[in-house]
mmCIF file of C-alpha atoms in Angstrom:
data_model
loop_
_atom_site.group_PDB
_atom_site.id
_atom_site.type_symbol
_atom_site.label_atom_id
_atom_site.label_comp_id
_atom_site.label_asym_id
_atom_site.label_seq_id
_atom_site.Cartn_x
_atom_site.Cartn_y
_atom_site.Cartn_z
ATOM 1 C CA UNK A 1 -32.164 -36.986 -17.449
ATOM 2 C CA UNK A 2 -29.065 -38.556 -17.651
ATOM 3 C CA UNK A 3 -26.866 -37.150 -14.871
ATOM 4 C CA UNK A 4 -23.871 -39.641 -15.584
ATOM 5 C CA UNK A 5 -23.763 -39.033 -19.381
ATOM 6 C CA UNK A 6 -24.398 -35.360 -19.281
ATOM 7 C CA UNK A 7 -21.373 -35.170 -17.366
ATOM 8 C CA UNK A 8 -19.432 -37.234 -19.633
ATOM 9 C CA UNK A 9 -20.692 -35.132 -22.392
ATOM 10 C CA UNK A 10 -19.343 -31.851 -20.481
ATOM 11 C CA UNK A 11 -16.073 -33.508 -19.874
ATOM 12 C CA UNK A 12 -15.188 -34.589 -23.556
ATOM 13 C CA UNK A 13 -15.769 -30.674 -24.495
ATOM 14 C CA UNK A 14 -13.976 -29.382 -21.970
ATOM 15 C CA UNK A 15 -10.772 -32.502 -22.699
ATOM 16 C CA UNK A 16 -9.051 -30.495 -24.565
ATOM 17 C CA UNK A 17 -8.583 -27.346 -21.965
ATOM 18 C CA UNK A 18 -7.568 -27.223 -18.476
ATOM 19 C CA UNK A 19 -10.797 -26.361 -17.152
ATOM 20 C CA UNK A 20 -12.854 -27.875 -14.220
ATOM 21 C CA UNK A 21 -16.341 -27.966 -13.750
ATOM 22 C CA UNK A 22 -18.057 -27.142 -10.754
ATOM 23 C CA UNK A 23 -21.357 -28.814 -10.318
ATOM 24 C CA UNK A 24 -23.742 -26.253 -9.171
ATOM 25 C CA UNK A 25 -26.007 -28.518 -6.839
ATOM 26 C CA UNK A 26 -28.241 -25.598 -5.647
ATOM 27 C CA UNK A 27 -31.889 -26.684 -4.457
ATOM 28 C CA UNK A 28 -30.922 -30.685 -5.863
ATOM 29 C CA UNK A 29 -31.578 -33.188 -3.055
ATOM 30 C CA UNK A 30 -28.247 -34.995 -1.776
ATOM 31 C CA UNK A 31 -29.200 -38.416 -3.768
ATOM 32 C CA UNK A 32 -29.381 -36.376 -6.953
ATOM 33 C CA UNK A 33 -25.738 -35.405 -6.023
ATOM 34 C CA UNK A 34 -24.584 -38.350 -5.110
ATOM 35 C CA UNK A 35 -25.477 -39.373 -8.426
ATOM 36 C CA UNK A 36 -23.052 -36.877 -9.931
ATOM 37 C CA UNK A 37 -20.552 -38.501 -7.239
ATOM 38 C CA UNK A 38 -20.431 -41.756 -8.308
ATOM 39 C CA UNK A 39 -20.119 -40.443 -11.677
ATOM 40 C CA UNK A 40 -16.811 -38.979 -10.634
ATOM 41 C CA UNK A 41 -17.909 -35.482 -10.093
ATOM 42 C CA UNK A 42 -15.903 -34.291 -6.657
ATOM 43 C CA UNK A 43 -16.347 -30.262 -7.121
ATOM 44 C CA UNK A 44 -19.759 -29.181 -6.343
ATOM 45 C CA UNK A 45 -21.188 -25.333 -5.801
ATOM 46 C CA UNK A 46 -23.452 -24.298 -3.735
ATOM 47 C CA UNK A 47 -25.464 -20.814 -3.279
ATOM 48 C CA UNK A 48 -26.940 -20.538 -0.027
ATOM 49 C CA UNK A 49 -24.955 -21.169 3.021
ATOM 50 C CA UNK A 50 -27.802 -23.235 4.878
ATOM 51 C CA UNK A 51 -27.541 -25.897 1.383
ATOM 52 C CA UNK A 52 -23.899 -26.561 1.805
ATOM 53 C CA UNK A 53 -23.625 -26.964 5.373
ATOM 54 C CA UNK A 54 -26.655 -29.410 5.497
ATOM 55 C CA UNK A 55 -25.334 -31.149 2.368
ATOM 56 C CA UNK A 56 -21.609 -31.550 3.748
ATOM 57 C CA UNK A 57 -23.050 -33.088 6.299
ATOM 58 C CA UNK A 58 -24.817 -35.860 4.822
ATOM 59 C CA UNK A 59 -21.854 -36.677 1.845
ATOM 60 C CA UNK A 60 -18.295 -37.807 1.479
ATOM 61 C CA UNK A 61 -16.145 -36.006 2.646
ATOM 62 C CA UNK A 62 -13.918 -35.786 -0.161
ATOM 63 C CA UNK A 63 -15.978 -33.232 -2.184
ATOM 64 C CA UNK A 64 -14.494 -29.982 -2.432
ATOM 65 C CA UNK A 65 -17.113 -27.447 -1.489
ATOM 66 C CA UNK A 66 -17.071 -24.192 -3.504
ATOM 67 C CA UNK A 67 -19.032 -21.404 -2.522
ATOM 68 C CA UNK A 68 -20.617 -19.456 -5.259
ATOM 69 C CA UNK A 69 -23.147 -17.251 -4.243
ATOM 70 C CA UNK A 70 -23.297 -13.742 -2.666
ATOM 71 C CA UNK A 71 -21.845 -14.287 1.054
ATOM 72 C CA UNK A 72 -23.050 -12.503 3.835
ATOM 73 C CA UNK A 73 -20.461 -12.081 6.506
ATOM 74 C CA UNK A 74 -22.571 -13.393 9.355
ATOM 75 C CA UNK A 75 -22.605 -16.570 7.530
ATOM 76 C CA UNK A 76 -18.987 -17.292 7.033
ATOM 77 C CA UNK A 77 -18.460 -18.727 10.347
ATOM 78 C CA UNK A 78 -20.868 -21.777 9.124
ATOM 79 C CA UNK A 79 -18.517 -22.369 6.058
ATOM 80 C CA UNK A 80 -15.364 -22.205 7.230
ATOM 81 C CA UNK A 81 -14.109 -25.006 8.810
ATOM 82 C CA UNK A 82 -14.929 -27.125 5.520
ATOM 83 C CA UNK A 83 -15.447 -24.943 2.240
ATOM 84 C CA UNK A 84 -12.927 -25.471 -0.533
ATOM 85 C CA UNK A 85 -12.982 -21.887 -2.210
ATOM 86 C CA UNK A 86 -15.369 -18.689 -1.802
ATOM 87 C CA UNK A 87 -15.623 -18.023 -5.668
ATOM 88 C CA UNK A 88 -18.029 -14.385 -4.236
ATOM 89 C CA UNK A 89 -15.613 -12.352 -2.419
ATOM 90 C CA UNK A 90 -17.068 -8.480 -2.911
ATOM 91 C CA UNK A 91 -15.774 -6.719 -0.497
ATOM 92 C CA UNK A 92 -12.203 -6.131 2.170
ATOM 93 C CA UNK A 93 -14.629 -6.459 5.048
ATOM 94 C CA UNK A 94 -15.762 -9.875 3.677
ATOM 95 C CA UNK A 95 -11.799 -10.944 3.097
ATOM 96 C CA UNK A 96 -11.061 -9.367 6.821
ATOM 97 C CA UNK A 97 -14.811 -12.045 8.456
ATOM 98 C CA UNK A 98 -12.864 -15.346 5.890
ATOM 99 C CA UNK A 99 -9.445 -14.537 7.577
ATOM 100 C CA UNK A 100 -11.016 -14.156 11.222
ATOM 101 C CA UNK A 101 -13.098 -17.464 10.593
ATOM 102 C CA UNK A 102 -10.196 -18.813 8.721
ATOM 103 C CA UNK A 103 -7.941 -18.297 12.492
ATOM 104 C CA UNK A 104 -10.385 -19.743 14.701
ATOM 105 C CA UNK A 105 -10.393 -23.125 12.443
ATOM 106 C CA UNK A 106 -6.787 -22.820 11.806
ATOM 107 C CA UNK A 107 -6.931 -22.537 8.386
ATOM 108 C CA UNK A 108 -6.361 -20.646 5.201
ATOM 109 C CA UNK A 109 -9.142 -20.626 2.977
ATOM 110 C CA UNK A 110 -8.768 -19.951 -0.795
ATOM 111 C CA UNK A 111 -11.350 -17.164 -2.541
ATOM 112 C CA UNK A 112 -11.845 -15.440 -5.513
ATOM 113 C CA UNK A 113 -12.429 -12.008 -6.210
ATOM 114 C CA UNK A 114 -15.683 -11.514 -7.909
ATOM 115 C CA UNK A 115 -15.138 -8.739 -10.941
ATOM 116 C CA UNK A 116 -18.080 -6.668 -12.050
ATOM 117 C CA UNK A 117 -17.628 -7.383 -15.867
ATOM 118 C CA UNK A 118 -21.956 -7.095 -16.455
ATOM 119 C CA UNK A 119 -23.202 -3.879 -17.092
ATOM 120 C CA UNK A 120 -26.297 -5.443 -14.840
ATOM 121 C CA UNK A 121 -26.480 -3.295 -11.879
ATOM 122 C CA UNK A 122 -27.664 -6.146 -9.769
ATOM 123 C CA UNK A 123 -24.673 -8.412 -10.027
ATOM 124 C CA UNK A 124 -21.993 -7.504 -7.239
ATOM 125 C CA UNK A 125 -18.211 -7.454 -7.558
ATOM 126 C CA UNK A 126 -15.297 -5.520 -7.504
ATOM 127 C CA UNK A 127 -15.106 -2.902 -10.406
ATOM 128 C CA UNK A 128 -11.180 -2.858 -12.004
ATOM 129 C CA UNK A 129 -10.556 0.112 -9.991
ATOM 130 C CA UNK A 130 -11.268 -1.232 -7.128
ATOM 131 C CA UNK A 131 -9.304 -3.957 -7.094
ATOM 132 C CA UNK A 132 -6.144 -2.446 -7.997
ATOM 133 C CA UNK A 133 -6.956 -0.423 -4.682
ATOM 134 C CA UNK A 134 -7.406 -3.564 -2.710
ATOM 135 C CA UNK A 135 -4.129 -5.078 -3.939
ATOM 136 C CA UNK A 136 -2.475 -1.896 -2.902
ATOM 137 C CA UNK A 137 -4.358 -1.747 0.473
ATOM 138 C CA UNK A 138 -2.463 -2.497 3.775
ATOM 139 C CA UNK A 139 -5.725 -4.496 5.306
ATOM 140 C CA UNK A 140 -4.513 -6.869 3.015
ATOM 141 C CA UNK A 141 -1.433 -7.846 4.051
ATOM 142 C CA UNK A 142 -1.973 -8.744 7.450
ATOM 143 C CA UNK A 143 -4.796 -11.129 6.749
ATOM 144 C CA UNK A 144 -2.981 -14.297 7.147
ATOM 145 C CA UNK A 145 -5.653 -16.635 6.921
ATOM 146 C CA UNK A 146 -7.035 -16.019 3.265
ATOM 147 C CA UNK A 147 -5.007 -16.920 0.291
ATOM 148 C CA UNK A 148 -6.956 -14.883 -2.581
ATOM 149 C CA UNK A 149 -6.609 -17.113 -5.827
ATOM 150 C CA UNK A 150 -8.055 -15.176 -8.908
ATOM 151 C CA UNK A 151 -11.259 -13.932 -9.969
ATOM 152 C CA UNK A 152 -14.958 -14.816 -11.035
ATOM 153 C CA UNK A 153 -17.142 -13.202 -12.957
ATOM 154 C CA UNK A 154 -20.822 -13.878 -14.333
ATOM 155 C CA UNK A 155 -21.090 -12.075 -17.814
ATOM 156 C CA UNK A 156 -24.697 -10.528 -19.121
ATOM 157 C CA UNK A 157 -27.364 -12.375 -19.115
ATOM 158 C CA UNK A 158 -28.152 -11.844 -23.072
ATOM 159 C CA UNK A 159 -28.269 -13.824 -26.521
ATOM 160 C CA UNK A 160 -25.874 -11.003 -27.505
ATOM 161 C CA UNK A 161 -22.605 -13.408 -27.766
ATOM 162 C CA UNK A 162 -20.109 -10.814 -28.728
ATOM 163 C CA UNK A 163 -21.147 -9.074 -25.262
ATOM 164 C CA UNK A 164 -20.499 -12.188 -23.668
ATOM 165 C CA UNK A 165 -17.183 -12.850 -25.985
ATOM 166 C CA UNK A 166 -16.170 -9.325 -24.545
ATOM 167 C CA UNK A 167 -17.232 -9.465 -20.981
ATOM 168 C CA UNK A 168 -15.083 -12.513 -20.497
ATOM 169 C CA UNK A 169 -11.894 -11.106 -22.531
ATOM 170 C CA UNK A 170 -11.805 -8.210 -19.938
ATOM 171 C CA UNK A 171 -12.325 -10.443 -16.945
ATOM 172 C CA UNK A 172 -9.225 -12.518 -18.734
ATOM 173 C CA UNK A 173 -7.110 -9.409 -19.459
ATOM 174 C CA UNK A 174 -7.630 -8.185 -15.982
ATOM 175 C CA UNK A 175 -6.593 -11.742 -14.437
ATOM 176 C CA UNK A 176 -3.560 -11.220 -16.715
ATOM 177 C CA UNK A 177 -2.918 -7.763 -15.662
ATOM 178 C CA UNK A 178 -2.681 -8.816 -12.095
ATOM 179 C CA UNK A 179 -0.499 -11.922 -12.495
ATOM 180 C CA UNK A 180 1.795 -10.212 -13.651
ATOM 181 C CA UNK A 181 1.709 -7.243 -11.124
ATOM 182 C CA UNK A 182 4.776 -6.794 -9.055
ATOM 183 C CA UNK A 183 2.966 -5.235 -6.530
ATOM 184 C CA UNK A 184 0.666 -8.417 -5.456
ATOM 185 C CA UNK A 185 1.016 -8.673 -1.549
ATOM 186 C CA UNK A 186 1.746 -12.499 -0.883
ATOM 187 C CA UNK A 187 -2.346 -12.841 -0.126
ATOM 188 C CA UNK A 188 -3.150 -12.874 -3.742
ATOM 189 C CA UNK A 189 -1.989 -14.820 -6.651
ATOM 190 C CA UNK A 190 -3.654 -15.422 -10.006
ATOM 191 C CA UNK A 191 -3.982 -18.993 -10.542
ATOM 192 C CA UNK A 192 -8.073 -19.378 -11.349
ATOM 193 C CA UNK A 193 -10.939 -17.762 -13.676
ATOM 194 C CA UNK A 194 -13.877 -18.663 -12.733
ATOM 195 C CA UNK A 195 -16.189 -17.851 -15.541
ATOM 196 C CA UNK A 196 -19.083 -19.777 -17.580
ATOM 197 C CA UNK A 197 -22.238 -21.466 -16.544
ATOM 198 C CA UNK A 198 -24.135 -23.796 -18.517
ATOM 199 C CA UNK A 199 -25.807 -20.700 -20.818
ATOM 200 C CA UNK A 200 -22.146 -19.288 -21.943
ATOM 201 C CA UNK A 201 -19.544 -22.016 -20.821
ATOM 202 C CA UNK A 202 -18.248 -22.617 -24.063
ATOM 203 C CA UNK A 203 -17.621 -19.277 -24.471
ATOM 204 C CA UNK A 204 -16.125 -18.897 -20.945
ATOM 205 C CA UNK A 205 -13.864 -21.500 -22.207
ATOM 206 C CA UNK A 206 -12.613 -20.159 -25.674
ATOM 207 C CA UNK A 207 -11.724 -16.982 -23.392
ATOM 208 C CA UNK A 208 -9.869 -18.688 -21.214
ATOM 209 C CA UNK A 209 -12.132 -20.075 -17.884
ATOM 210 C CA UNK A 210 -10.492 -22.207 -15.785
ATOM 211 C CA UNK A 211 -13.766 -23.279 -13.827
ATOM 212 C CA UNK A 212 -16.944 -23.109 -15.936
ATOM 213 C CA UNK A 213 -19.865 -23.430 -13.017
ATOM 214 C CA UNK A 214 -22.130 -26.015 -14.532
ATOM 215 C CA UNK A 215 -26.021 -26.643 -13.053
ATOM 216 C CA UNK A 216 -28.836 -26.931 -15.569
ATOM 217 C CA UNK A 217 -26.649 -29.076 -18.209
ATOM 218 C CA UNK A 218 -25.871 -31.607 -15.554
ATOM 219 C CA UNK A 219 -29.100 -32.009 -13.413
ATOM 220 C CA UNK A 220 -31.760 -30.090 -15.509
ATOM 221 C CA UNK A 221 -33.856 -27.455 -14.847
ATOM 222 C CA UNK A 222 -34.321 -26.304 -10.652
ATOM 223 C CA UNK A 223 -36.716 -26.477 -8.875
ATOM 224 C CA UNK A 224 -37.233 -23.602 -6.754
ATOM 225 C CA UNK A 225 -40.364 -24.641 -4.945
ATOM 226 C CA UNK A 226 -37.874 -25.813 -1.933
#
């Protein structure tokens, strides 16, 4: 496993877009990282809360820390001094925790609001509905400490490529839909899509992504023993 040249790989393919990959470090030890590091990698994503923190500890600080995992709210006060971009944000109660963290550290932290676009029941996120509600919401607007960038979305886990294909063109339309909304309160702008992982990136991509969130196709298969 060739961590340097997998990522070279990744970034020809992607050379001719404007998308950034996120290396999803979840459950790799900090000198596997570090590999990607030195191989100019400086956006990695992490899952669990206790991961990040214990791996921003231990490695330049230069990375930009994304998290990409479900977020509990209790756990957002560990994050928030540091982490570059929640990529998870389900909820307004979640948004109002980020901005209260994001005041006691004096600073505005960047998220994403996750879109249901699965028909898997267990993935979370926003359904279109409800975030046309949220965007109309008052909450909103007085949360002066969050500075809501775009969406994610994780598509179906299937072989079924036209599901994918179509899972990502609504996440897409809907990004579009919103950027050009006049009634986006100055807490949300559409500037990211946060779609693809190493099973459906290059789809992610031909449907416009503008982060894929790459793990096995940089540093193999996990190991979840940890």
């Amino acid at each position: 496993m060739n961590i340097a040249e997998n990522i070279r790989q990744l970034q020809q393919e992607l050379a001719s877009s404007e998308c950034k990959i996120i290396a999803v470090s979840k459950t790799k030890p900090v000198s596997t990282l570090m590999d990607a590091y030195e191989a100019g990698v400086r956006d990695f994503g992490e899952n669990k809360v206790q991961e990040m923190v214990e791996k921003y500890e231990q490695m330049p600080k230069d990375i930009q820390w994304h998290m990409i995992g479900h977020l509990q709210r209790n756990k957002v006060k560990y994050i928030a001094p540091f982490v570059h971009l929640v990529h998870s944000v389900d909820s307004i109660r979640l948004l109002e925790e980020i901005n209260k963290q994001g005041a006691k550290h004096h600073r505005v932290i960047s998220c994403l609001l996750q879109a249901h676009i699965s028909e898997e029941e267990n993935k979370y996120g926003f359904t279109d509905e409800e975030i046309f509600r949220l965007i109309r919401d008052e909450t909103i607007q007085h949360l002066k400490y969050v500075q809501v960038v775009g969406l994610m979305g994780m598509a179906s886990f299937t072989s079924n490529e036209a599901k994918v294909h179509k899972e990502f063109e609504h996440l897409k339309l809907l990004f579009d839909a919103l950027k050009y909304n006049d009634e986006l309160p100055d807490q949300i702008r559409m500037e990211e899509v946060s779609m693809g992982m190493s099973g459906d990136y290059r789809i992610a991509i031909k449907e416009g992504s503008t982060m894929v969130r790459i793990g096995t196709s940089i540093f193999g298969e996990r190991n979840y023993q940890k």
